XYZ file of C-alpha atoms in Angstrom:
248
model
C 0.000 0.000 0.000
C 2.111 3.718 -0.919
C 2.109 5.887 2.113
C 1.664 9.133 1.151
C 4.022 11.847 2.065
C 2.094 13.430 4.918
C 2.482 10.006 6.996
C 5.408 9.402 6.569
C 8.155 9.329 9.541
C 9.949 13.203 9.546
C 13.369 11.388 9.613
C 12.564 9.242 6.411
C 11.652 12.720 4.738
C 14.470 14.074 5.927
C 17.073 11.177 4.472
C 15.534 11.527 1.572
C 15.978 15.347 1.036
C 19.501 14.613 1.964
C 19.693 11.384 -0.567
C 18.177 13.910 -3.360
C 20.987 16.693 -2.362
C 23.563 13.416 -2.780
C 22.377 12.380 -6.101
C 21.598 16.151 -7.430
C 25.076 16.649 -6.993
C 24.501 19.307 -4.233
C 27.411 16.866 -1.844
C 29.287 15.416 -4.538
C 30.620 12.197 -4.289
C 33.762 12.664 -2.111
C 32.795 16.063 -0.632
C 32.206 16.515 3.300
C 28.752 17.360 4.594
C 28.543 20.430 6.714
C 28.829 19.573 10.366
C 26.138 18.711 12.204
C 25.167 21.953 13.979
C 25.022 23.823 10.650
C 23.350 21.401 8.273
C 20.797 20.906 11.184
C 20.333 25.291 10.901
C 20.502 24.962 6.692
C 17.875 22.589 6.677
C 15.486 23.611 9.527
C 15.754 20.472 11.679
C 16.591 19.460 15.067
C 19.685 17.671 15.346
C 18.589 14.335 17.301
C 16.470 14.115 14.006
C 19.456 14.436 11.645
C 21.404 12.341 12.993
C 19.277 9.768 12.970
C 19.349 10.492 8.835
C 22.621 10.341 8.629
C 23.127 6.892 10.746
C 20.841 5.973 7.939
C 22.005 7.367 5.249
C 25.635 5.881 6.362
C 23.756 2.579 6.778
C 22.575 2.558 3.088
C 26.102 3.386 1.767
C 25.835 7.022 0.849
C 28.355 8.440 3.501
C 31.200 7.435 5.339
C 32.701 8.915 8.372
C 36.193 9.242 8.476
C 38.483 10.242 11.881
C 39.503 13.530 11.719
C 37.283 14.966 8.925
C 33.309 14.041 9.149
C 31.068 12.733 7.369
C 32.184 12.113 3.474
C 29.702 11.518 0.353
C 30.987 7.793 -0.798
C 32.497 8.468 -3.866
C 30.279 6.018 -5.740
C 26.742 6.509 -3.762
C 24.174 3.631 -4.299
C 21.618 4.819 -7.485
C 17.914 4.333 -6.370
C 15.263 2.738 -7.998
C 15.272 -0.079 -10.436
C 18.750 -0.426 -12.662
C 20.369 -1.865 -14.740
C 21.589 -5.630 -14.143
C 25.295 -4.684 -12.433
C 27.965 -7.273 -11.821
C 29.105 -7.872 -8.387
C 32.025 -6.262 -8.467
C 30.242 -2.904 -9.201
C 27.309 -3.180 -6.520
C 30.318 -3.694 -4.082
C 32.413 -1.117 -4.796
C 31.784 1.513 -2.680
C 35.153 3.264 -2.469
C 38.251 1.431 -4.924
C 37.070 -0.767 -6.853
C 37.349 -4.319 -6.284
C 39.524 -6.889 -8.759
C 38.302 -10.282 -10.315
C 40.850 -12.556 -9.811
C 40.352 -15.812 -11.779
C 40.696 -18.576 -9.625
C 38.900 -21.532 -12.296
C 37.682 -21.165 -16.102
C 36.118 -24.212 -16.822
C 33.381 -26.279 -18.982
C 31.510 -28.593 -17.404
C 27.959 -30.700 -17.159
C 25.025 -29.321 -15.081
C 24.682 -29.817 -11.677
C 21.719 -30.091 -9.739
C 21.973 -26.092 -9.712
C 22.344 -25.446 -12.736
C 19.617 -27.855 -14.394
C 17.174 -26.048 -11.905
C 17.973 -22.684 -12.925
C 19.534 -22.636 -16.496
C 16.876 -25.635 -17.258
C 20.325 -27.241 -18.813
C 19.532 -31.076 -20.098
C 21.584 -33.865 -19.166
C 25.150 -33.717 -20.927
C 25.403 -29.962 -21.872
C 28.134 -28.295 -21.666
C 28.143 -25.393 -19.802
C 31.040 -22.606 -19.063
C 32.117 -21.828 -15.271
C 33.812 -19.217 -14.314
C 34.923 -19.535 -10.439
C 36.578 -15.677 -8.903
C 37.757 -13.959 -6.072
C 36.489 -10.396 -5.683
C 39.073 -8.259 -3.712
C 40.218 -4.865 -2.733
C 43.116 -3.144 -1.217
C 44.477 -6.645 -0.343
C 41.091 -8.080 1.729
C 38.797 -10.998 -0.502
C 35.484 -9.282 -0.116
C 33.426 -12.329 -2.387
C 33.995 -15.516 -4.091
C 31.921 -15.979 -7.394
C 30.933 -19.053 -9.156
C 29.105 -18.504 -11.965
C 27.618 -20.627 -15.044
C 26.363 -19.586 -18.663
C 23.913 -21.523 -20.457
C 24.905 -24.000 -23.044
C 26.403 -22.013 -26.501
C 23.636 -23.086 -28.539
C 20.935 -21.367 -26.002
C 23.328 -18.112 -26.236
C 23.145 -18.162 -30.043
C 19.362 -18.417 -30.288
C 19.170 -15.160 -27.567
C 22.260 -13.075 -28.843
C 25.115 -14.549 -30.610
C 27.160 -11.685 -29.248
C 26.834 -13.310 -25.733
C 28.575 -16.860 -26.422
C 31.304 -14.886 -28.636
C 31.943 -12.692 -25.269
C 32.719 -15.174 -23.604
C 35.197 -17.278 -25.685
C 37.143 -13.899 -25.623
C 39.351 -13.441 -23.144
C 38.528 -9.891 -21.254
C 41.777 -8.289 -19.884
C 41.605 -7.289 -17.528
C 39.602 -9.922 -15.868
C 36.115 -9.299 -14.798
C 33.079 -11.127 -13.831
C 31.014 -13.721 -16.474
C 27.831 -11.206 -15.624
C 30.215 -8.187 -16.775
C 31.000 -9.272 -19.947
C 27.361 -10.483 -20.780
C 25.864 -6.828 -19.837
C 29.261 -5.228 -21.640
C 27.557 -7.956 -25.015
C 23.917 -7.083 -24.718
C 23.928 -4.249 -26.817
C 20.335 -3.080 -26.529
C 19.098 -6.654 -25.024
C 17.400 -6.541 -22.095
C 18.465 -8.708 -19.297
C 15.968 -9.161 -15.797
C 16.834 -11.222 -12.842
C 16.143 -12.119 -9.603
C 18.050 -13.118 -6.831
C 17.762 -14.876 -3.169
C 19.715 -14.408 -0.160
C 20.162 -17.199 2.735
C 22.159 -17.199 5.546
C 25.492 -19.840 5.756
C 29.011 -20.569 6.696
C 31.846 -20.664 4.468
C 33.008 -24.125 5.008
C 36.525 -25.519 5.058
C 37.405 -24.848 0.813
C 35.491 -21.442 1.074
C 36.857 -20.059 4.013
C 40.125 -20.930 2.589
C 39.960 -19.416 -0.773
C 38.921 -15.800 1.255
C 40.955 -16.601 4.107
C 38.706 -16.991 6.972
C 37.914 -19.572 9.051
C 35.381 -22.492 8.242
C 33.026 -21.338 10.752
C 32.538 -18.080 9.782
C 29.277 -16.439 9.036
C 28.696 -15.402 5.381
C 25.552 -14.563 2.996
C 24.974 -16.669 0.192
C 22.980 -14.795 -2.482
C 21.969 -16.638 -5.867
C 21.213 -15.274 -8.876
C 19.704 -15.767 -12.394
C 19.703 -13.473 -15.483
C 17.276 -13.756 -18.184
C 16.736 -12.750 -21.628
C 12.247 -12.696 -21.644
C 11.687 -15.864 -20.123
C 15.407 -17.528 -21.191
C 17.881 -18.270 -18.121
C 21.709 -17.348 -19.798
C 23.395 -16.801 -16.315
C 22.920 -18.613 -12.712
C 25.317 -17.930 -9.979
C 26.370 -18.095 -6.545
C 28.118 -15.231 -4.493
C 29.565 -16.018 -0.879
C 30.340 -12.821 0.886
C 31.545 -13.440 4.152
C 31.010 -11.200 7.205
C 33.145 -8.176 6.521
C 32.387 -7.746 3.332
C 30.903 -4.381 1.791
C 27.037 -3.740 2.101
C 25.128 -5.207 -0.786
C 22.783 -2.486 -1.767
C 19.099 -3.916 -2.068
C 17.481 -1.524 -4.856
C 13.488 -1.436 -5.058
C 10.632 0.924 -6.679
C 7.256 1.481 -6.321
Protein backbone atom coordinates (compact mmCIF):
# COMPACT_ATOMS: atom_id res chain seq x y z
CA UNK A 1 0.00 0.00 0.00
CA UNK A 2 2.11 3.72 -0.92
CA UNK A 3 2.11 5.89 2.11
CA UNK A 4 1.66 9.13 1.15
CA UNK A 5 4.02 11.85 2.06
CA UNK A 6 2.09 13.43 4.92
CA UNK A 7 2.48 10.01 7.00
CA UNK A 8 5.41 9.40 6.57
CA UNK A 9 8.15 9.33 9.54
CA UNK A 10 9.95 13.20 9.55
CA UNK A 11 13.37 11.39 9.61
CA UNK A 12 12.56 9.24 6.41
CA UNK A 13 11.65 12.72 4.74
CA UNK A 14 14.47 14.07 5.93
CA UNK A 15 17.07 11.18 4.47
CA UNK A 16 15.53 11.53 1.57
CA UNK A 17 15.98 15.35 1.04
CA UNK A 18 19.50 14.61 1.96
CA UNK A 19 19.69 11.38 -0.57
CA UNK A 20 18.18 13.91 -3.36
CA UNK A 21 20.99 16.69 -2.36
CA UNK A 22 23.56 13.42 -2.78
CA UNK A 23 22.38 12.38 -6.10
CA UNK A 24 21.60 16.15 -7.43
CA UNK A 25 25.08 16.65 -6.99
CA UNK A 26 24.50 19.31 -4.23
CA UNK A 27 27.41 16.87 -1.84
CA UNK A 28 29.29 15.42 -4.54
CA UNK A 29 30.62 12.20 -4.29
CA UNK A 30 33.76 12.66 -2.11
CA UNK A 31 32.80 16.06 -0.63
CA UNK A 32 32.21 16.51 3.30
CA UNK A 33 28.75 17.36 4.59
CA UNK A 34 28.54 20.43 6.71
CA UNK A 35 28.83 19.57 10.37
CA UNK A 36 26.14 18.71 12.20
CA UNK A 37 25.17 21.95 13.98
CA UNK A 38 25.02 23.82 10.65
CA UNK A 39 23.35 21.40 8.27
CA UNK A 40 20.80 20.91 11.18
CA UNK A 41 20.33 25.29 10.90
CA UNK A 42 20.50 24.96 6.69
CA UNK A 43 17.87 22.59 6.68
CA UNK A 44 15.49 23.61 9.53
CA UNK A 45 15.75 20.47 11.68
CA UNK A 46 16.59 19.46 15.07
CA UNK A 47 19.69 17.67 15.35
CA UNK A 48 18.59 14.33 17.30
CA UNK A 49 16.47 14.11 14.01
CA UNK A 50 19.46 14.44 11.64
CA UNK A 51 21.40 12.34 12.99
CA UNK A 52 19.28 9.77 12.97
CA UNK A 53 19.35 10.49 8.83
CA UNK A 54 22.62 10.34 8.63
CA UNK A 55 23.13 6.89 10.75
CA UNK A 56 20.84 5.97 7.94
CA UNK A 57 22.01 7.37 5.25
CA UNK A 58 25.63 5.88 6.36
CA UNK A 59 23.76 2.58 6.78
CA UNK A 60 22.57 2.56 3.09
CA UNK A 61 26.10 3.39 1.77
CA UNK A 62 25.83 7.02 0.85
CA UNK A 63 28.35 8.44 3.50
CA UNK A 64 31.20 7.44 5.34
CA UNK A 65 32.70 8.92 8.37
CA UNK A 66 36.19 9.24 8.48
CA UNK A 67 38.48 10.24 11.88
CA UNK A 68 39.50 13.53 11.72
CA UNK A 69 37.28 14.97 8.92
CA UNK A 70 33.31 14.04 9.15
CA UNK A 71 31.07 12.73 7.37
CA UNK A 72 32.18 12.11 3.47
CA UNK A 73 29.70 11.52 0.35
CA UNK A 74 30.99 7.79 -0.80
CA UNK A 75 32.50 8.47 -3.87
CA UNK A 76 30.28 6.02 -5.74
CA UNK A 77 26.74 6.51 -3.76
CA UNK A 78 24.17 3.63 -4.30
CA UNK A 79 21.62 4.82 -7.48
CA UNK A 80 17.91 4.33 -6.37
CA UNK A 81 15.26 2.74 -8.00
CA UNK A 82 15.27 -0.08 -10.44
CA UNK A 83 18.75 -0.43 -12.66
CA UNK A 84 20.37 -1.86 -14.74
CA UNK A 85 21.59 -5.63 -14.14
CA UNK A 86 25.30 -4.68 -12.43
CA UNK A 87 27.97 -7.27 -11.82
CA UNK A 88 29.11 -7.87 -8.39
CA UNK A 89 32.03 -6.26 -8.47
CA UNK A 90 30.24 -2.90 -9.20
CA UNK A 91 27.31 -3.18 -6.52
CA UNK A 92 30.32 -3.69 -4.08
CA UNK A 93 32.41 -1.12 -4.80
CA UNK A 94 31.78 1.51 -2.68
CA UNK A 95 35.15 3.26 -2.47
CA UNK A 96 38.25 1.43 -4.92
CA UNK A 97 37.07 -0.77 -6.85
CA UNK A 98 37.35 -4.32 -6.28
CA UNK A 99 39.52 -6.89 -8.76
CA UNK A 100 38.30 -10.28 -10.32
CA UNK A 101 40.85 -12.56 -9.81
CA UNK A 102 40.35 -15.81 -11.78
CA UNK A 103 40.70 -18.58 -9.63
CA UNK A 104 38.90 -21.53 -12.30
CA UNK A 105 37.68 -21.16 -16.10
CA UNK A 106 36.12 -24.21 -16.82
CA UNK A 107 33.38 -26.28 -18.98
CA UNK A 108 31.51 -28.59 -17.40
CA UNK A 109 27.96 -30.70 -17.16
CA UNK A 110 25.03 -29.32 -15.08
CA UNK A 111 24.68 -29.82 -11.68
CA UNK A 112 21.72 -30.09 -9.74
CA UNK A 113 21.97 -26.09 -9.71
CA UNK A 114 22.34 -25.45 -12.74
CA UNK A 115 19.62 -27.86 -14.39
CA UNK A 116 17.17 -26.05 -11.91
CA UNK A 117 17.97 -22.68 -12.92
CA UNK A 118 19.53 -22.64 -16.50
CA UNK A 119 16.88 -25.63 -17.26
CA UNK A 120 20.33 -27.24 -18.81
CA UNK A 121 19.53 -31.08 -20.10
CA UNK A 122 21.58 -33.86 -19.17
CA UNK A 123 25.15 -33.72 -20.93
CA UNK A 124 25.40 -29.96 -21.87
CA UNK A 125 28.13 -28.29 -21.67
CA UNK A 126 28.14 -25.39 -19.80
CA UNK A 127 31.04 -22.61 -19.06
CA UNK A 128 32.12 -21.83 -15.27
CA UNK A 129 33.81 -19.22 -14.31
CA UNK A 130 34.92 -19.54 -10.44
CA UNK A 131 36.58 -15.68 -8.90
CA UNK A 132 37.76 -13.96 -6.07
CA UNK A 133 36.49 -10.40 -5.68
CA UNK A 134 39.07 -8.26 -3.71
CA UNK A 135 40.22 -4.87 -2.73
CA UNK A 136 43.12 -3.14 -1.22
CA UNK A 137 44.48 -6.64 -0.34
CA UNK A 138 41.09 -8.08 1.73
CA UNK A 139 38.80 -11.00 -0.50
CA UNK A 140 35.48 -9.28 -0.12
CA UNK A 141 33.43 -12.33 -2.39
CA UNK A 142 34.00 -15.52 -4.09
CA UNK A 143 31.92 -15.98 -7.39
CA UNK A 144 30.93 -19.05 -9.16
CA UNK A 145 29.11 -18.50 -11.96
CA UNK A 146 27.62 -20.63 -15.04
CA UNK A 147 26.36 -19.59 -18.66
CA UNK A 148 23.91 -21.52 -20.46
CA UNK A 149 24.91 -24.00 -23.04
CA UNK A 150 26.40 -22.01 -26.50
CA UNK A 151 23.64 -23.09 -28.54
CA UNK A 152 20.93 -21.37 -26.00
CA UNK A 153 23.33 -18.11 -26.24
CA UNK A 154 23.14 -18.16 -30.04
CA UNK A 155 19.36 -18.42 -30.29
CA UNK A 156 19.17 -15.16 -27.57
CA UNK A 157 22.26 -13.08 -28.84
CA UNK A 158 25.11 -14.55 -30.61
CA UNK A 159 27.16 -11.69 -29.25
CA UNK A 160 26.83 -13.31 -25.73
CA UNK A 161 28.58 -16.86 -26.42
CA UNK A 162 31.30 -14.89 -28.64
CA UNK A 163 31.94 -12.69 -25.27
CA UNK A 164 32.72 -15.17 -23.60
CA UNK A 165 35.20 -17.28 -25.69
CA UNK A 166 37.14 -13.90 -25.62
CA UNK A 167 39.35 -13.44 -23.14
CA UNK A 168 38.53 -9.89 -21.25
CA UNK A 169 41.78 -8.29 -19.88
CA UNK A 170 41.60 -7.29 -17.53
CA UNK A 171 39.60 -9.92 -15.87
CA UNK A 172 36.11 -9.30 -14.80
CA UNK A 173 33.08 -11.13 -13.83
CA UNK A 174 31.01 -13.72 -16.47
CA UNK A 175 27.83 -11.21 -15.62
CA UNK A 176 30.22 -8.19 -16.77
CA UNK A 177 31.00 -9.27 -19.95
CA UNK A 178 27.36 -10.48 -20.78
CA UNK A 179 25.86 -6.83 -19.84
CA UNK A 180 29.26 -5.23 -21.64
CA UNK A 181 27.56 -7.96 -25.01
CA UNK A 182 23.92 -7.08 -24.72
CA UNK A 183 23.93 -4.25 -26.82
CA UNK A 184 20.33 -3.08 -26.53
CA UNK A 185 19.10 -6.65 -25.02
CA UNK A 186 17.40 -6.54 -22.09
CA UNK A 187 18.47 -8.71 -19.30
CA UNK A 188 15.97 -9.16 -15.80
CA UNK A 189 16.83 -11.22 -12.84
CA UNK A 190 16.14 -12.12 -9.60
CA UNK A 191 18.05 -13.12 -6.83
CA UNK A 192 17.76 -14.88 -3.17
CA UNK A 193 19.72 -14.41 -0.16
CA UNK A 194 20.16 -17.20 2.73
CA UNK A 195 22.16 -17.20 5.55
CA UNK A 196 25.49 -19.84 5.76
CA UNK A 197 29.01 -20.57 6.70
CA UNK A 198 31.85 -20.66 4.47
CA UNK A 199 33.01 -24.12 5.01
CA UNK A 200 36.53 -25.52 5.06
CA UNK A 201 37.41 -24.85 0.81
CA UNK A 202 35.49 -21.44 1.07
CA UNK A 203 36.86 -20.06 4.01
CA UNK A 204 40.12 -20.93 2.59
CA UNK A 205 39.96 -19.42 -0.77
CA UNK A 206 38.92 -15.80 1.25
CA UNK A 207 40.95 -16.60 4.11
CA UNK A 208 38.71 -16.99 6.97
CA UNK A 209 37.91 -19.57 9.05
CA UNK A 210 35.38 -22.49 8.24
CA UNK A 211 33.03 -21.34 10.75
CA UNK A 212 32.54 -18.08 9.78
CA UNK A 213 29.28 -16.44 9.04
CA UNK A 214 28.70 -15.40 5.38
CA UNK A 215 25.55 -14.56 3.00
CA UNK A 216 24.97 -16.67 0.19
CA UNK A 217 22.98 -14.80 -2.48
CA UNK A 218 21.97 -16.64 -5.87
CA UNK A 219 21.21 -15.27 -8.88
CA UNK A 220 19.70 -15.77 -12.39
CA UNK A 221 19.70 -13.47 -15.48
CA UNK A 222 17.28 -13.76 -18.18
CA UNK A 223 16.74 -12.75 -21.63
CA UNK A 224 12.25 -12.70 -21.64
CA UNK A 225 11.69 -15.86 -20.12
CA UNK A 226 15.41 -17.53 -21.19
CA UNK A 227 17.88 -18.27 -18.12
CA UNK A 228 21.71 -17.35 -19.80
CA UNK A 229 23.39 -16.80 -16.32
CA UNK A 230 22.92 -18.61 -12.71
CA UNK A 231 25.32 -17.93 -9.98
CA UNK A 232 26.37 -18.09 -6.55
CA UNK A 233 28.12 -15.23 -4.49
CA UNK A 234 29.57 -16.02 -0.88
CA UNK A 235 30.34 -12.82 0.89
CA UNK A 236 31.54 -13.44 4.15
CA UNK A 237 31.01 -11.20 7.20
CA UNK A 238 33.15 -8.18 6.52
CA UNK A 239 32.39 -7.75 3.33
CA UNK A 240 30.90 -4.38 1.79
CA UNK A 241 27.04 -3.74 2.10
CA UNK A 242 25.13 -5.21 -0.79
CA UNK A 243 22.78 -2.49 -1.77
CA UNK A 244 19.10 -3.92 -2.07
CA UNK A 245 17.48 -1.52 -4.86
CA UNK A 246 13.49 -1.44 -5.06
CA UNK A 247 10.63 0.92 -6.68
CA UNK A 248 7.26 1.48 -6.32
Amino acid sequence: MAVSGQQRRPVVILYERIADAIHEGTYPPGSTLPSEPRLAAELGVSRPALREALLLLQEDGLLSVRRGVGRTVNDRPPRRGYEHIQPLEELLSTGSPLRVRPLLRAVEEPTDFTTQHLLAPAGAELRFWESLLAGEGTAAALSHEWAAAEGVLDLVHPAFADALRAAPAPAVSMLAVLVGASRGVTLTGHSGVSATLLGQRRGEQLGRAAETPAVLVTQVVRVDDTPILAAKHMLPTGAPALPVLQSN
